[in-house]
């Protein structure tokens, strides 16, 4: 028990929340380095097409999905302190490894310089070989990155359940989940400039090293609330307000254990998983393809002042607005008397309408590239607000022993959704560009028509997800293990 005995409540839970925020920020910066460098720095060296990049993002997504299936169980077994530590060490190692892909490709092909790679005739057999070898090199690194990153959200959600009462969890989740937006916001302002000044390889190294720094801090800062010297009795009582008097005396009691296979027998698991499957791919599509979109459609490369400003504006909107997403259900609970699940589902319905704006991105883009940037920012804000609440439905209804496992199952489903949208997008964009004016959709031709198709899919994904979730779990129904 904490040695702090003052009547005034300590607030160490917010320090832990800040650590989760910074971990998620680093997570998304590591994930963004490739999307911000491939089009203008990496593709010219390795002769990549949209389809090759689509394959890389798709394989990353599917490997991330599979890894999530086990990452949650790993965190539940290892514990949040060690589980989170190893997750970020592995993904940081994977991030740094990307820097060696160019060297590996040159060694494989017997070339001694980047200039020799670039000089290979486009469309030749040699160019295809270089593209293929480099693709597999990047795929290996992306798989290591995905293996580690799979542990981030299961661990973070479990930590949130340990340090926050139910009514505060969505708000706390929205804060640390905003790290995804801040990471995506910081990335375009730093990574293209690093790549331009120092080479794309060092961009991967510098961002990757940040994770090792966080891991060192985590080992010294984190302990469970009952064991932390920074948490006093008043704060511990606040954290455990949802527990009965017996359990509150020992919050290390995380409830009955639930086997991995048993988790799949609950409709609450399927509700969460389907919601993630329908919506995670939307966020990942914009995360992976937005820089290429502004480069393809409007000619603003990722290292140009306007290109940086567009991406920065997009994620600034996401960051500012998404913070309210976790606070809205708190208002419904405290002012409208709703239970946490009821408040979350109402908030999620509101946020499910934000992505409908994606239908207007392409048409308004004819007037200015700033319109799609603003609209995609609003869509992203809706997603992050949705995400904060859907994660919290797990901690609302499952005992702590199963939170990371169920979160991992849902993240796996989200990864499958991302695999589908990224794989299809890469193939669709390459095909649409080849067909030119022969490929049309809603008044658009060629690649713009391909983007319009994907935007339409994104627009309805959240509403479909919400309807199915509400059908599976129409009201608050905590899991009872007999």
C-alpha positions as MATLAB code, in Angstrom:
seq = 'XXXXXXXXXXXXXXXXXXXXXXXXXXXXXXXXXXXXXXXXXXXXXXXXXXXXXXXXXXXXXXXXXXXXXXXXXXXXXXXXXXXXXXXXXXXXXXXXXXXXXXXXXXXXXXXXXXXXXXXXXXXXXXXXXXXXXXXXXXXXXXXXXXXXXXXXXXXXXXXXXXXXXXXXXXXXXXXXXXXXXXXXXXXXXXXXXXXXXXXXXXXXXXXXXXXXXXXXXXXXXXXXXXXXXXXXXXXXXXXXXXXXXXXXXXXXXXXXXXXXXXXXXXXXXXXXXXXXXXXXXXXXXXXXXXXXXXXXXXXXXXXXXXXXXXXXXXXXXXXXXXXXXXXXXXXXXXXXXXXXXXXXXXXXXXXXXXXXXXXXXXXXXXXXXXXXXXXXXXXXXXXXXXXXXXXXXXXXXXXXXXXXXXXXXXXXXXXXXXXXXXXXXXXXXXXXXXXXXXXXXXXXXXXXXXXXXXXXXXXXXXXXXXXXXXXXXXXXXXXXXX';
ca = [
       0.000    0.000    0.000;
       1.169    3.517   -0.657;
       3.067    5.329    2.052;
       1.243    8.556    1.195;
      -1.318    9.221    3.916;
      -2.565   12.746    3.252;
      -6.270   13.415    2.920;
      -5.714   15.144   -0.407;
      -6.000   12.648   -3.249;
      -2.848   12.004   -5.251;
      -3.203   12.078   -9.044;
      -0.590    9.572  -10.120;
      -3.106    7.909  -12.450;
      -2.682   10.873  -14.798;
       1.082   10.362  -14.869;
       0.400    6.787  -15.974;
      -2.073    8.108  -18.549;
       0.653   10.447  -19.838;
       3.001    7.473  -20.226;
       0.339    5.654  -22.254;
      -0.102    8.793  -24.364;
       3.613    9.008  -25.167;
       3.831    5.287  -25.958;
       0.939    5.597  -28.408;
       2.538    8.708  -29.932;
       5.767    6.818  -30.564;
       3.751    3.859  -31.841;
       2.113    5.919  -34.552;
       5.239    7.846  -35.467;
       7.033    4.551  -36.080;
       4.096    3.386  -38.165;
       4.029    6.619  -40.193;
       7.663    6.777  -41.282;
       7.072    4.486  -44.257;
       3.900    6.209  -45.457;
       5.680    9.595  -45.398;
       8.828    8.451  -47.187;
       7.830    5.744  -49.663;
       6.335    7.902  -52.414;
       9.009   10.582  -52.694;
      12.145    8.940  -51.248;
      11.935    5.136  -51.276;
       9.905    4.393  -54.434;
      12.382    6.118  -56.816;
      15.212    3.981  -55.413;
      13.389    0.650  -55.519;
      10.968    1.237  -58.424;
       7.879    0.654  -56.318;
       4.309    0.954  -57.595;
       1.112    1.629  -55.648;
       0.449   -2.101  -55.727;
       3.773   -2.930  -54.070;
       3.167   -0.372  -51.336;
      -0.370   -1.716  -50.965;
       1.048   -5.225  -50.539;
       3.432   -4.037  -47.829;
       0.704   -2.242  -45.861;
      -1.650   -5.190  -46.328;
       0.867   -7.747  -45.035;
       1.692   -5.455  -42.119;
      -2.021   -5.290  -41.333;
      -2.606   -9.041  -41.493;
       0.512   -9.823  -39.440;
      -0.541   -7.164  -36.939;
      -3.968   -8.793  -36.823;
      -2.575  -12.248  -36.081;
      -0.097  -10.872  -33.543;
      -2.928   -9.091  -31.714;
      -4.682  -12.396  -31.231;
      -1.789  -13.503  -29.029;
      -0.485  -10.152  -27.773;
      -3.476   -9.605  -25.512;
      -3.090  -13.032  -23.937;
       0.653  -12.392  -23.584;
      -0.001   -9.139  -21.702;
      -2.586  -10.826  -19.440;
      -0.045  -13.589  -18.714;
       3.103  -11.453  -18.417;
       1.453   -8.514  -16.666;
       1.242   -4.912  -17.784;
       4.698   -3.844  -16.601;
       6.754   -6.508  -18.367;
       4.299   -7.025  -21.227;
       4.287   -3.365  -22.232;
       8.070   -3.128  -21.860;
       8.745   -6.000  -24.251;
       6.124   -4.783  -26.727;
       7.769   -1.393  -27.223;
      11.298   -2.831  -27.271;
      10.334   -5.220  -30.086;
       8.518   -2.619  -32.190;
      11.347   -0.097  -31.746;
      13.813   -2.731  -32.927;
      11.601   -3.372  -35.958;
      11.443    0.356  -36.710;
      15.227    0.728  -36.660;
      15.691   -2.366  -38.843;
      14.007   -0.593  -41.787;
      17.147    1.471  -42.224;
      19.035   -1.612  -43.440;
      16.646   -2.483  -46.278;
      18.529   -0.406  -48.853;
      21.871   -1.948  -47.928;
      20.338   -5.450  -48.060;
      18.854   -4.838  -51.521;
      22.127   -3.490  -52.900;
      24.032   -6.490  -51.518;
      21.505   -8.895  -53.001;
      21.666   -7.238  -56.403;
      25.439   -6.713  -56.399;
      25.126   -2.924  -56.634;
      27.309   -0.488  -54.743;
      25.294    2.737  -54.598;
      21.826    4.250  -54.471;
      22.553    5.924  -57.793;
      22.988    2.485  -59.339;
      19.575    1.464  -58.031;
      17.935    4.574  -59.477;
      19.729    4.193  -62.809;
      18.079    0.851  -63.565;
      15.586    1.298  -66.398;
      12.015    1.555  -65.170;
       9.882   -1.408  -66.211;
      12.872   -3.639  -66.904;
      13.427   -7.090  -65.424;
      16.167   -5.651  -63.218;
      13.814   -2.962  -61.880;
      11.183   -5.592  -61.102;
      13.768   -7.701  -59.272;
      14.916   -4.701  -57.204;
      11.319   -3.837  -56.361;
      10.593   -7.422  -55.293;
      13.738   -7.893  -53.188;
      13.295   -4.557  -51.434;
       9.613   -5.293  -50.845;
      10.457   -8.527  -49.002;
      13.141   -6.761  -46.982;
      10.645   -4.127  -45.856;
       8.029   -6.813  -45.205;
      10.380   -8.575  -42.770;
      10.927   -5.326  -40.869;
       7.217   -4.483  -40.914;
       6.412   -7.880  -39.404;
       8.788   -7.262  -36.486;
       7.234   -3.798  -36.076;
       3.729   -5.289  -36.156;
       4.638   -7.987  -33.623;
       5.628   -5.361  -31.064;
       2.961   -2.794  -31.892;
       0.284   -5.423  -31.378;
       0.935   -5.173  -27.648;
       0.308   -1.435  -27.341;
      -3.463   -1.232  -27.097;
      -4.102   -4.458  -25.130;
      -1.551   -3.284  -22.547;
      -2.793    0.322  -22.503;
      -6.435   -0.670  -22.062;
      -5.496   -3.044  -19.241;
      -3.487   -0.301  -17.512;
      -6.448    2.069  -17.873;
      -8.720   -0.489  -16.195;
      -6.203   -0.802  -13.367;
      -5.867    2.940  -12.741;
      -9.292    4.425  -13.568;
     -12.909    3.817  -12.483;
     -15.377    2.975  -15.242;
     -16.824    6.462  -15.553;
     -13.372    7.909  -16.323;
     -12.021    5.198  -18.599;
     -13.304    6.526  -21.907;
     -11.898    9.972  -21.097;
      -8.536    8.500  -20.066;
      -8.575    6.325  -23.168;
      -9.330    9.334  -25.363;
      -6.300   11.094  -23.879;
      -3.811    8.309  -24.476;
      -5.508    7.417  -27.776;
      -4.902   11.028  -28.838;
      -1.277    9.947  -28.979;
      -2.193    8.312  -32.279;
      -3.280   11.705  -33.587;
      -0.308   13.544  -32.085;
       2.060   10.948  -33.518;
       0.404   11.308  -36.883;
       0.558   15.100  -36.410;
       4.251   15.215  -35.449;
       5.243   12.759  -38.172;
       4.611   14.939  -41.267;
       6.247   17.913  -39.556;
       9.445   16.005  -38.844;
       9.899   12.824  -40.852;
       9.984   14.220  -44.433;
      12.415   16.926  -43.298;
      14.613   14.315  -41.600;
      14.482   12.150  -44.715;
      15.371   15.084  -46.944;
      18.225   16.325  -44.753;
      19.701   13.050  -43.514;
      18.253   10.301  -45.689;
      15.161    8.144  -45.196;
      17.218    5.537  -43.343;
      18.053    7.858  -40.447;
      14.402    8.905  -40.221;
      13.573    5.308  -39.242;
      16.480    5.145  -36.777;
      15.816    8.435  -34.984;
      12.092    7.783  -34.514;
      12.742    4.168  -33.511;
      15.152    5.133  -30.737;
      12.379    7.082  -28.957;
      10.731    3.783  -28.051;
      13.817    2.526  -26.228;
      13.840    5.724  -24.165;
      10.184    5.177  -23.177;
      10.835    1.545  -22.233;
      13.568    2.599  -19.821;
      11.261    5.101  -18.114;
       8.368    2.617  -17.900;
      10.340    0.064  -15.911;
      11.077    2.629  -13.196;
       7.712    4.446  -13.125;
       5.005    1.779  -13.330;
       3.560   -0.362  -10.555;
       0.001   -1.488   -9.839;
      -1.945    1.073   -7.788;
      -1.812   -1.011   -4.597;
       1.976   -1.276   -4.853;
       2.814    2.197   -6.125;
       4.461    4.548   -3.642;
       2.929    7.434   -5.584;
      -0.731    6.433   -5.010;
      -2.247    7.344   -1.646;
      -5.295    5.816    0.018;
      -7.659    8.524   -1.238;
      -6.672    7.921   -4.847;
      -6.812    4.155   -4.394;
     -10.361    4.460   -3.025;
     -11.313    6.597   -6.028;
      -9.795    4.095   -8.467;
     -11.654    1.198   -6.842;
     -15.050    2.901   -6.514;
     -16.676    0.335   -8.828;
     -15.607   -2.586   -6.638;
     -17.566   -3.961   -3.712;
     -16.094   -3.543   -0.235;
     -14.348   -6.916   -0.284;
     -12.711   -6.479   -3.673;
     -11.831   -2.855   -2.986;
      -9.662   -4.003   -0.131;
      -7.502   -5.839   -2.600;
      -7.645   -4.460   -6.116;
      -4.999   -6.968   -7.185;
      -7.907   -9.443   -7.380;
      -8.686   -9.151  -11.079;
     -11.696  -11.435  -11.086;
     -12.162  -14.950  -12.464;
      -9.836  -16.147  -15.197;
     -11.361  -16.616  -18.659;
      -9.711  -18.975  -21.125;
      -8.740  -17.772  -24.590;
     -11.280  -19.981  -26.379;
     -13.950  -19.090  -23.817;
     -13.719  -15.411  -24.814;
     -15.123  -16.292  -28.244;
     -18.318  -17.665  -26.689;
     -19.489  -14.226  -25.511;
     -21.506  -11.965  -27.799;
     -19.752   -9.020  -26.120;
     -16.480  -10.213  -27.694;
     -18.060  -10.474  -31.143;
     -19.687   -7.070  -30.784;
     -16.335   -5.434  -30.007;
     -14.531   -7.408  -32.720;
     -17.052   -6.525  -35.435;
     -16.946   -2.841  -34.507;
     -13.159   -2.911  -34.832;
     -13.272   -4.883  -38.095;
     -15.534   -2.330  -39.749;
     -13.732    0.802  -38.590;
     -10.010    0.288  -37.970;
      -9.325   -0.064  -41.680;
     -10.734    3.408  -42.309;
      -8.233    5.000  -39.938;
      -5.355    2.931  -41.297;
      -6.287    3.764  -44.875;
      -6.030    7.480  -44.235;
      -2.917    6.981  -42.102;
      -1.118    5.027  -44.827;
      -2.474    6.712  -47.946;
      -3.113   10.387  -47.118;
       0.434   11.564  -48.018;
       0.298    9.668  -51.325;
      -3.207   11.026  -51.959;
      -2.100   14.654  -51.760;
       0.976   13.856  -53.845;
      -0.969   11.938  -56.523;
      -4.047   14.117  -56.774;
      -2.667   17.593  -56.145;
       1.086   17.351  -56.712;
       2.072   18.235  -53.133;
       4.923   15.913  -52.130;
       5.363   14.921  -48.493;
       8.458   17.144  -48.099;
       6.953   20.234  -49.772;
       5.735   23.106  -47.535;
       2.148   22.712  -48.728;
       2.242   18.914  -48.441;
       3.485   19.161  -44.857;
       0.885   21.831  -44.055;
      -1.973   19.725  -45.469;
      -1.083   16.621  -43.449;
      -0.347   18.705  -40.355;
      -3.732   20.453  -40.615;
      -5.497   17.141  -41.100;
      -4.089   15.635  -37.916;
      -4.380   18.886  -35.960;
      -8.139   18.652  -36.501;
      -8.084   15.007  -35.428;
      -6.088   15.770  -32.282;
      -8.171   18.714  -31.069;
     -11.633   17.280  -31.723;
     -11.005   13.668  -30.740;
     -10.249   14.642  -27.130;
     -13.931   15.454  -26.650;
     -14.842   11.928  -27.712;
     -13.999   10.407  -24.368;
     -15.599   13.209  -22.403;
     -19.022   13.024  -24.082;
     -20.117    9.704  -22.497;
     -18.902   11.035  -19.137;
     -21.427   13.867  -19.561;
     -24.171   11.381  -20.453;
     -23.381    9.339  -17.337;
     -23.109   12.229  -14.889;
     -25.791   14.577  -16.260;
     -28.262   12.231  -17.958;
     -28.012    9.334  -15.488;
     -27.054    6.761  -18.132;
     -24.944    3.735  -17.308;
     -21.441    3.839  -18.882;
     -22.289    1.424  -21.710;
     -25.459    3.295  -22.642;
     -23.566    6.594  -22.658;
     -20.780    5.146  -24.796;
     -23.114    3.685  -27.402;
     -24.986    6.977  -27.759;
     -21.681    8.828  -28.158;
     -20.501    6.256  -30.724;
     -23.680    6.726  -32.756;
     -22.996   10.460  -32.922;
     -19.392    9.872  -33.999;
     -20.477    7.285  -36.584;
     -21.938   10.107  -38.677;
     -18.616   11.986  -38.960;
     -17.169    9.634  -41.621;
     -20.158   10.277  -43.891;
     -18.375   13.538  -44.720;
     -15.826   11.469  -46.684;
     -18.363   11.433  -49.556;
     -17.587   15.109  -50.146;
     -13.778   14.947  -50.068;
     -13.252   14.204  -53.748;
     -15.925   16.575  -55.139;
     -14.716   19.520  -53.022;
     -11.117   18.670  -53.856;
     -11.810   20.091  -57.316;
     -11.803   23.546  -55.700;
      -8.875   23.148  -53.296;
      -6.785   20.426  -51.680;
      -7.569   22.033  -48.329;
     -11.156   20.746  -48.450;
     -10.138   17.061  -48.473;
      -7.578   17.797  -45.728;
     -10.273   19.330  -43.508;
     -12.809   16.597  -44.277;
     -10.351   13.753  -43.706;
      -9.395   15.470  -40.448;
     -13.042   15.439  -39.335;
     -13.368   11.786  -40.345;
     -10.235   10.976  -38.368;
     -11.537   12.881  -35.340;
     -14.731   10.855  -35.506;
     -12.717    7.654  -35.645;
     -10.528    8.506  -32.671;
     -13.560    9.514  -30.598;
     -15.257    6.252  -31.627;
     -12.090    4.313  -30.827;
     -11.794    5.690  -27.280;
     -15.316    4.508  -26.528;
     -15.257    1.128  -28.223;
     -12.104    0.209  -26.294;
     -13.819    1.147  -23.036;
     -16.749   -1.193  -23.690;
     -14.322   -4.073  -23.044;
     -13.284   -2.874  -19.603;
     -16.956   -2.161  -18.824;
     -18.079   -5.735  -19.378;
     -15.107   -8.071  -18.853;
     -13.107   -8.875  -15.694;
      -9.564   -7.493  -15.631;
      -8.093  -10.945  -16.293;
      -9.602  -10.928  -19.792;
      -9.375   -7.264  -20.824;
      -6.078   -7.498  -22.731;
      -7.114  -10.803  -24.339;
     -10.439   -9.464  -25.633;
      -8.789   -6.207  -26.707;
      -6.287   -8.268  -28.670;
      -9.079  -10.246  -30.342;
     -10.767   -7.007  -31.386;
      -7.490   -5.533  -32.600;
      -6.991   -8.696  -34.667;
     -10.368   -8.099  -36.300;
      -9.393   -4.477  -36.916;
      -6.165   -5.639  -38.523;
      -8.107   -7.931  -40.852;
     -10.278   -4.998  -41.884;
      -7.169   -2.932  -42.498;
      -5.607   -5.718  -44.557;
      -8.627   -5.819  -46.825;
      -8.870   -2.076  -47.387;
      -5.132   -1.566  -47.942;
      -4.702   -4.565  -50.227;
      -7.760   -3.611  -52.266;
      -6.753    0.068  -52.365;
      -3.283   -0.629  -53.728;
      -4.607   -2.944  -56.444;
      -7.514   -0.613  -57.237;
      -5.339    2.492  -57.581;
      -2.826    0.739  -59.837;
      -5.618   -0.670  -62.017;
      -7.502    2.632  -62.155;
      -4.364    4.538  -63.167;
      -3.674    2.023  -65.952;
      -7.249    2.231  -67.267;
      -7.362    6.018  -67.228;
     -10.587    7.465  -68.585;
     -11.956    3.962  -69.203;
     -12.357    3.559  -65.427;
     -15.147    5.781  -64.075;
     -17.126    6.137  -60.855;
     -19.556    8.908  -59.849;
     -18.144   11.311  -62.402;
     -14.455   10.649  -61.663;
     -11.970    8.940  -63.963;
      -8.817    6.930  -63.406;
      -7.159    7.021  -59.985;
      -9.502    9.753  -58.652;
     -12.371    7.336  -59.309;
     -10.509    4.712  -57.273;
     -10.161    7.112  -54.355;
     -13.862    7.946  -54.578;
     -14.775    4.257  -54.271;
     -12.705    3.838  -51.117;
     -14.086    7.071  -49.636;
     -17.615    5.708  -50.114;
     -16.695    2.531  -48.234;
     -15.225    4.601  -45.398;
     -18.360    6.752  -45.203;
     -20.746    3.946  -44.218;
     -18.423    1.649  -42.242;
     -19.125    3.117  -38.802;
     -22.892    3.138  -39.085;
     -22.865   -0.514  -40.145;
     -20.516   -1.338  -37.279;
     -22.695    0.456  -34.723;
     -25.901   -1.256  -35.882;
     -24.365   -4.720  -35.571;
     -22.828   -3.922  -32.171;
     -26.150   -2.630  -30.859;
     -27.902   -5.729  -32.176;
     -25.453   -8.087  -30.467;
     -25.371   -6.206  -27.141;
     -28.464   -3.970  -26.961;
     -27.897   -2.968  -23.333;
     -25.263   -3.111  -20.601;
     -24.528   -6.790  -20.026;
     -21.353   -7.579  -18.031;
     -19.816  -10.991  -18.591;
     -20.568  -13.420  -15.771;
     -18.287  -16.436  -15.496;
     -19.746  -19.469  -13.796;
];
